[in-house]
Each structure stands twice: as structure tokens, then as C-alpha cells.
PDB file of C-alpha atoms in Angstrom:
ATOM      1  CA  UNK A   1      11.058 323.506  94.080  1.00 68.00           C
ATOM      2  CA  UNK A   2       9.726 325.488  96.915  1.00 70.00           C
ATOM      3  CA  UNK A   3      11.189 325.673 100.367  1.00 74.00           C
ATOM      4  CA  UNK A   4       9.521 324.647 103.595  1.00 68.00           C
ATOM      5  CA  UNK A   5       9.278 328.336 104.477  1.00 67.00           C
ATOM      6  CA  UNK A   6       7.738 328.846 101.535  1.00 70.00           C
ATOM      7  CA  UNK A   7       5.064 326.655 101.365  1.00 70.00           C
ATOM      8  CA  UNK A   8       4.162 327.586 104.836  1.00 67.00           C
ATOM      9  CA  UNK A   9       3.498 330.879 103.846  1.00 66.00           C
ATOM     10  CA  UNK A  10       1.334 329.770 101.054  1.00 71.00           C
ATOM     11  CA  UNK A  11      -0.461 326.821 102.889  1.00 76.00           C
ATOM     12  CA  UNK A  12      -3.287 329.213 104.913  1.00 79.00           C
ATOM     13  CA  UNK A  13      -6.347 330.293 103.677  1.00 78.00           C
ATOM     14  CA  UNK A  14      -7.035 334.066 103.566  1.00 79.00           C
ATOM     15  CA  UNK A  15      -7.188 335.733 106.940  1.00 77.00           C
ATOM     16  CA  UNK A  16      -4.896 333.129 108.163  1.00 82.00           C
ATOM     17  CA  UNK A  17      -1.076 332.772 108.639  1.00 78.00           C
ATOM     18  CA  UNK A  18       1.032 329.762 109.400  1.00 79.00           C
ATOM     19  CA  UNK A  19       3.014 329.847 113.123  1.00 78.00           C
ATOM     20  CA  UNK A  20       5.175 326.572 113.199  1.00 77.00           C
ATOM     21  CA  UNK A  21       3.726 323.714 112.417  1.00 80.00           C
ATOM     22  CA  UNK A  22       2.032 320.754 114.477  1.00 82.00           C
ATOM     23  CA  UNK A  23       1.272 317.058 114.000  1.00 85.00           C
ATOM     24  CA  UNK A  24      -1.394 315.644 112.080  1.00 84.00           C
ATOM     25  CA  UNK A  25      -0.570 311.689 112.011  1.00 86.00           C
ATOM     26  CA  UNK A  26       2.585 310.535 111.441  1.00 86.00           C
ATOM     27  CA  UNK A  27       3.452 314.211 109.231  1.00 81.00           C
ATOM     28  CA  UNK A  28       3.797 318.165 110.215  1.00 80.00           C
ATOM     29  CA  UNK A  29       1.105 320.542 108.743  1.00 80.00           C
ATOM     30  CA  UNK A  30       1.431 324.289 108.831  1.00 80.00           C
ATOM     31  CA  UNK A  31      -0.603 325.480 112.093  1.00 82.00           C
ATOM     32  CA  UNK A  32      -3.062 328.347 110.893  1.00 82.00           C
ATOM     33  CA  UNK A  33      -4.067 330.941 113.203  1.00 78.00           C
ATOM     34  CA  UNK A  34      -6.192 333.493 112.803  1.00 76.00           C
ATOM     35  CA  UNK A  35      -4.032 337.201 111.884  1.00 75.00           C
ATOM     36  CA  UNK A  36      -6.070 339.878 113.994  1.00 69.00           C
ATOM     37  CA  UNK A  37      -6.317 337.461 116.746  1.00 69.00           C
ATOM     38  CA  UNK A  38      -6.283 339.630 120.293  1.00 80.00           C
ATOM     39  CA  UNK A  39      -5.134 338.284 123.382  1.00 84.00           C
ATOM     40  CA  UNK A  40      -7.100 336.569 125.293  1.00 87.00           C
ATOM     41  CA  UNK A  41      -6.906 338.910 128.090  1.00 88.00           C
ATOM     42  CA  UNK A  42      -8.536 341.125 125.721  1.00 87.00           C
ATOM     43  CA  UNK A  43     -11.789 339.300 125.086  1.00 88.00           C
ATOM     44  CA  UNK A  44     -14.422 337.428 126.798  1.00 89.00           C
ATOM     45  CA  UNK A  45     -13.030 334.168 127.206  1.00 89.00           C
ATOM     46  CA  UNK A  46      -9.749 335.391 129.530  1.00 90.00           C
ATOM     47  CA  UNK A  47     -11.905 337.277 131.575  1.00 91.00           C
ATOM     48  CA  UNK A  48     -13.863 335.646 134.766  1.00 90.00           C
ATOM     49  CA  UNK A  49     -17.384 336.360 134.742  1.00 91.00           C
ATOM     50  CA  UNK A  50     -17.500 337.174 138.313  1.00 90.00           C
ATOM     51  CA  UNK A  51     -14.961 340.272 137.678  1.00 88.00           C
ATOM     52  CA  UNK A  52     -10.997 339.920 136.864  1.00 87.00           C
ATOM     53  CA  UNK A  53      -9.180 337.522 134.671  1.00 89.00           C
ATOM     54  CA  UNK A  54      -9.123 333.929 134.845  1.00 91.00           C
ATOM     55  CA  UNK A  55      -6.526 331.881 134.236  1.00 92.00           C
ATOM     56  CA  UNK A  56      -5.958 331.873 130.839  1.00 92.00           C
ATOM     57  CA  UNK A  57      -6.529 335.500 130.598  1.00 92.00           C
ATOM     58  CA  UNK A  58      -3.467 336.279 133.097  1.00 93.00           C
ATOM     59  CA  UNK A  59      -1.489 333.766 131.276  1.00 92.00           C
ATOM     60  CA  UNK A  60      -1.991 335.439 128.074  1.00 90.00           C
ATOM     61  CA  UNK A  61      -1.195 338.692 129.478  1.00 91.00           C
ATOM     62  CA  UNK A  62       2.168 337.586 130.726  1.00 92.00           C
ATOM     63  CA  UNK A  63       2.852 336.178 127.309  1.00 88.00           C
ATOM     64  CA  UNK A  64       2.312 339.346 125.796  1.00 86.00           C
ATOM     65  CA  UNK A  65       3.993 341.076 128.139  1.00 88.00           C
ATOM     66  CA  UNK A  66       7.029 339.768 129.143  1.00 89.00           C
ATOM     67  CA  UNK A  67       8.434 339.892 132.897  1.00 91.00           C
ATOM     68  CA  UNK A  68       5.061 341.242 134.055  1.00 90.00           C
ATOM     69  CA  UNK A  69       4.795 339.438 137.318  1.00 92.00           C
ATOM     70  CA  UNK A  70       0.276 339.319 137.033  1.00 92.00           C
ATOM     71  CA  UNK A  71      -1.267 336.837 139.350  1.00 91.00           C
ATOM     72  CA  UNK A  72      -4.913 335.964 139.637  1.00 89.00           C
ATOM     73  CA  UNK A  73      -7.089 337.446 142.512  1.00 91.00           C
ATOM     74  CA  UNK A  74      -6.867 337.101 145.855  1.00 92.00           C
ATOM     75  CA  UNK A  75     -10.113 336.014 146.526  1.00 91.00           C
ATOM     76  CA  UNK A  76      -9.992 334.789 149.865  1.00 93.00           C
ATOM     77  CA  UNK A  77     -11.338 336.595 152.696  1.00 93.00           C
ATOM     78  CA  UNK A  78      -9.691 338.750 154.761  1.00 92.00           C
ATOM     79  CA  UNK A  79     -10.988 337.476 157.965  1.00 93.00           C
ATOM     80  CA  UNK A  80      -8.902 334.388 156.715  1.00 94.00           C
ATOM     81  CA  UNK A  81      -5.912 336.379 155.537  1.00 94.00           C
ATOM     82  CA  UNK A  82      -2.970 336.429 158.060  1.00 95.00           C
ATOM     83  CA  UNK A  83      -2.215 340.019 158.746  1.00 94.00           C
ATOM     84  CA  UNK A  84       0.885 341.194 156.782  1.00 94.00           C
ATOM     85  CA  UNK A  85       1.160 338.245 154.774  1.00 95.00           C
ATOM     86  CA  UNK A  86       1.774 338.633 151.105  1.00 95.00           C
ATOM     87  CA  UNK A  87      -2.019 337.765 149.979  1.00 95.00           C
ATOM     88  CA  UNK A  88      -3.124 340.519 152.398  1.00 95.00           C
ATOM     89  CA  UNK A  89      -0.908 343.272 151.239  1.00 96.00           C
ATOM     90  CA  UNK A  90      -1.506 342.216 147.640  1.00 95.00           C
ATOM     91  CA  UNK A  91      -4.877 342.970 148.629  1.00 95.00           C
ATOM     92  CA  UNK A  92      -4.905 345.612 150.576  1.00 95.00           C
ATOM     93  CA  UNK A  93      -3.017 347.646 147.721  1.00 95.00           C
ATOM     94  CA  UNK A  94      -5.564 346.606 144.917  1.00 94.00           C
ATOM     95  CA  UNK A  95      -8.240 347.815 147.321  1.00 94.00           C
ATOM     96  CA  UNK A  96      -6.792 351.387 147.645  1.00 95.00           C
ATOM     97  CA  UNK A  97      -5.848 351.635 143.691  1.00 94.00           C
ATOM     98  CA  UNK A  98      -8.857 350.008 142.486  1.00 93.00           C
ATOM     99  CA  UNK A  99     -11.508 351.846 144.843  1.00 91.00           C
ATOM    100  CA  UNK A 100     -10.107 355.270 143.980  1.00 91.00           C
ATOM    101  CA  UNK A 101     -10.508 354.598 140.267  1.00 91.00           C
ATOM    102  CA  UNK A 102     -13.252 356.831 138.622  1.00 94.00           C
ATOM    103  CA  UNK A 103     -16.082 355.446 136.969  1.00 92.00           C
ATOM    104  CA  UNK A 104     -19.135 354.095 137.569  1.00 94.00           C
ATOM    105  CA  UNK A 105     -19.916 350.583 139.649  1.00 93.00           C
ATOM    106  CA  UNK A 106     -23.528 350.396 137.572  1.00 95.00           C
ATOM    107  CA  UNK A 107     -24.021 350.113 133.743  1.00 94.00           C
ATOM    108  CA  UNK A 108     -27.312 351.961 132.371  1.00 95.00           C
ATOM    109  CA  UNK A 109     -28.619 348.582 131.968  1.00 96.00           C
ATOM    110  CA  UNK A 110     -28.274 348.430 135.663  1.00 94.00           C
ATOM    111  CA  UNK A 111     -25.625 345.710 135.774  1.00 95.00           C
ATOM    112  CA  UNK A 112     -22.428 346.049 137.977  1.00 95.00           C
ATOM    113  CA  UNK A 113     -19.079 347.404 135.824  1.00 94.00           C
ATOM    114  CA  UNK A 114     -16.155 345.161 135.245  1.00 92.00           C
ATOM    115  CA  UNK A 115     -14.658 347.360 138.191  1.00 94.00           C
ATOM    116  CA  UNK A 116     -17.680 346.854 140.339  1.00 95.00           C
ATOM    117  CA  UNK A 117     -17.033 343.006 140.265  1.00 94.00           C
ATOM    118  CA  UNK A 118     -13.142 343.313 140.480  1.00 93.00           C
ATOM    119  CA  UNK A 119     -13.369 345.063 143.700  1.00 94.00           C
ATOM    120  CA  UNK A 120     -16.164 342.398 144.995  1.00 93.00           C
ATOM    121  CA  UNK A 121     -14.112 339.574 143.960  1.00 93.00           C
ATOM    122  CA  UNK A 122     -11.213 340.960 145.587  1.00 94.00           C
ATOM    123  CA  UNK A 123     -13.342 341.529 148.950  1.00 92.00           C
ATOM    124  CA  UNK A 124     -12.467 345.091 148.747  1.00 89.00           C
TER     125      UNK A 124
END
């Protein structure tokens, strides 16, 4: 008779492996995730169209990296920003990293970088 262990090894498809289980009805099945599954930081759907990450893409950057401290943007501007505050210095010091970073802020295709729209969401 196998083991629970067991069986969840053996109860994914190829490509697949169990990671706990979760509820289907009243009983557990094994829940099958994909193996070379990146973070989401990693691919489109953590990143925010208009440059950075979103949510989701700082969360699962903290998950992978544990007692990183990440936040999301400061987008607001810094006419509105109170002078000193947190927010601004945050800011302030992505500014002077980020706008000192080589690379282009155009693609050949003429579209702005993922740095071009980092430092324009940040106001920078």
C-alpha cells in the first residue's frame, strides 16, 4: 500500500509536480504546478505595463527572496511629496541610481525601455 507521499509524487502529469495539496469537495487532491515555473517577477504578468512591478510581481519577489524589504513605486508626484519624508527620499535615491544606469531609454522598434518607463513612473 502506498503512502500519501507517495502517491503525491505519482499523481501529476509529466512536467508537473505535486506542492501540498488543496480541496476539491469534501476531499484533498495533490496541487500540480508547473516545474520550470519562474517567478512572477520574472515574466510579464508581475510586471506593470507602465514600467516597474505591480503588485504581484513585488510580492513574488519577496517570496523568493526572503527579508528583501521591495515596495512598489512611488508614483506620486513630487510637487505632492513632503520634503524629507520617506516617499521622497525613497524617490529621490531611485532617481540618482536609476538615471545613472547605462542603457538605452528607446528600443530599435522605437518604444521606450523597461528603464525608460521605470524612471517616468517614478517621476524621475
Amino acid at each position: 500500500m502506498k503512502t500519501f507521499l507517495e502517491y503525491l509524487k505519482e499523481a501529476c502529469w509529466s512536467g508537473y509536480q505535486a506542492v501540498g495539496t488543496k480541496r476539491k469537495g469534501s476531499r484533498r487532491v495533490p496541487n500540480c504546478v508547473p516545474v520550470n515555473e519562474t517567478a512572477a517577477w520574472t515574466r510579464k504578468e508581475g510586471k506593470n505595463p507602465t514600467g516597474g512591478l505591480n503588485a504581484k510581481g513585488v510580492a513574488s519577489y519577496r517570496a523568493a527572496n526572503p527579508g528583501s524589504k521591495l515596495k512598489t513605486a512611488v508614483t506620486t508626484p513630487p510637487s505632492k511629496l513632503k520634503k524629507g519624508s520617506k516617499a521622497a527620499k525613497r524617490r529621490k535615491s531611485f532617481c540618482a541610481r536609476m538615471g545613472g544606469m547605462p542603457g538605452a531609454m528607446k528600443k530599435p522598434n522605437g518604444k521606450p525601455t523597461r528603464k525608460a518607463l521605470a524612471l517616468r513612473k517614478w517621476n524621475c
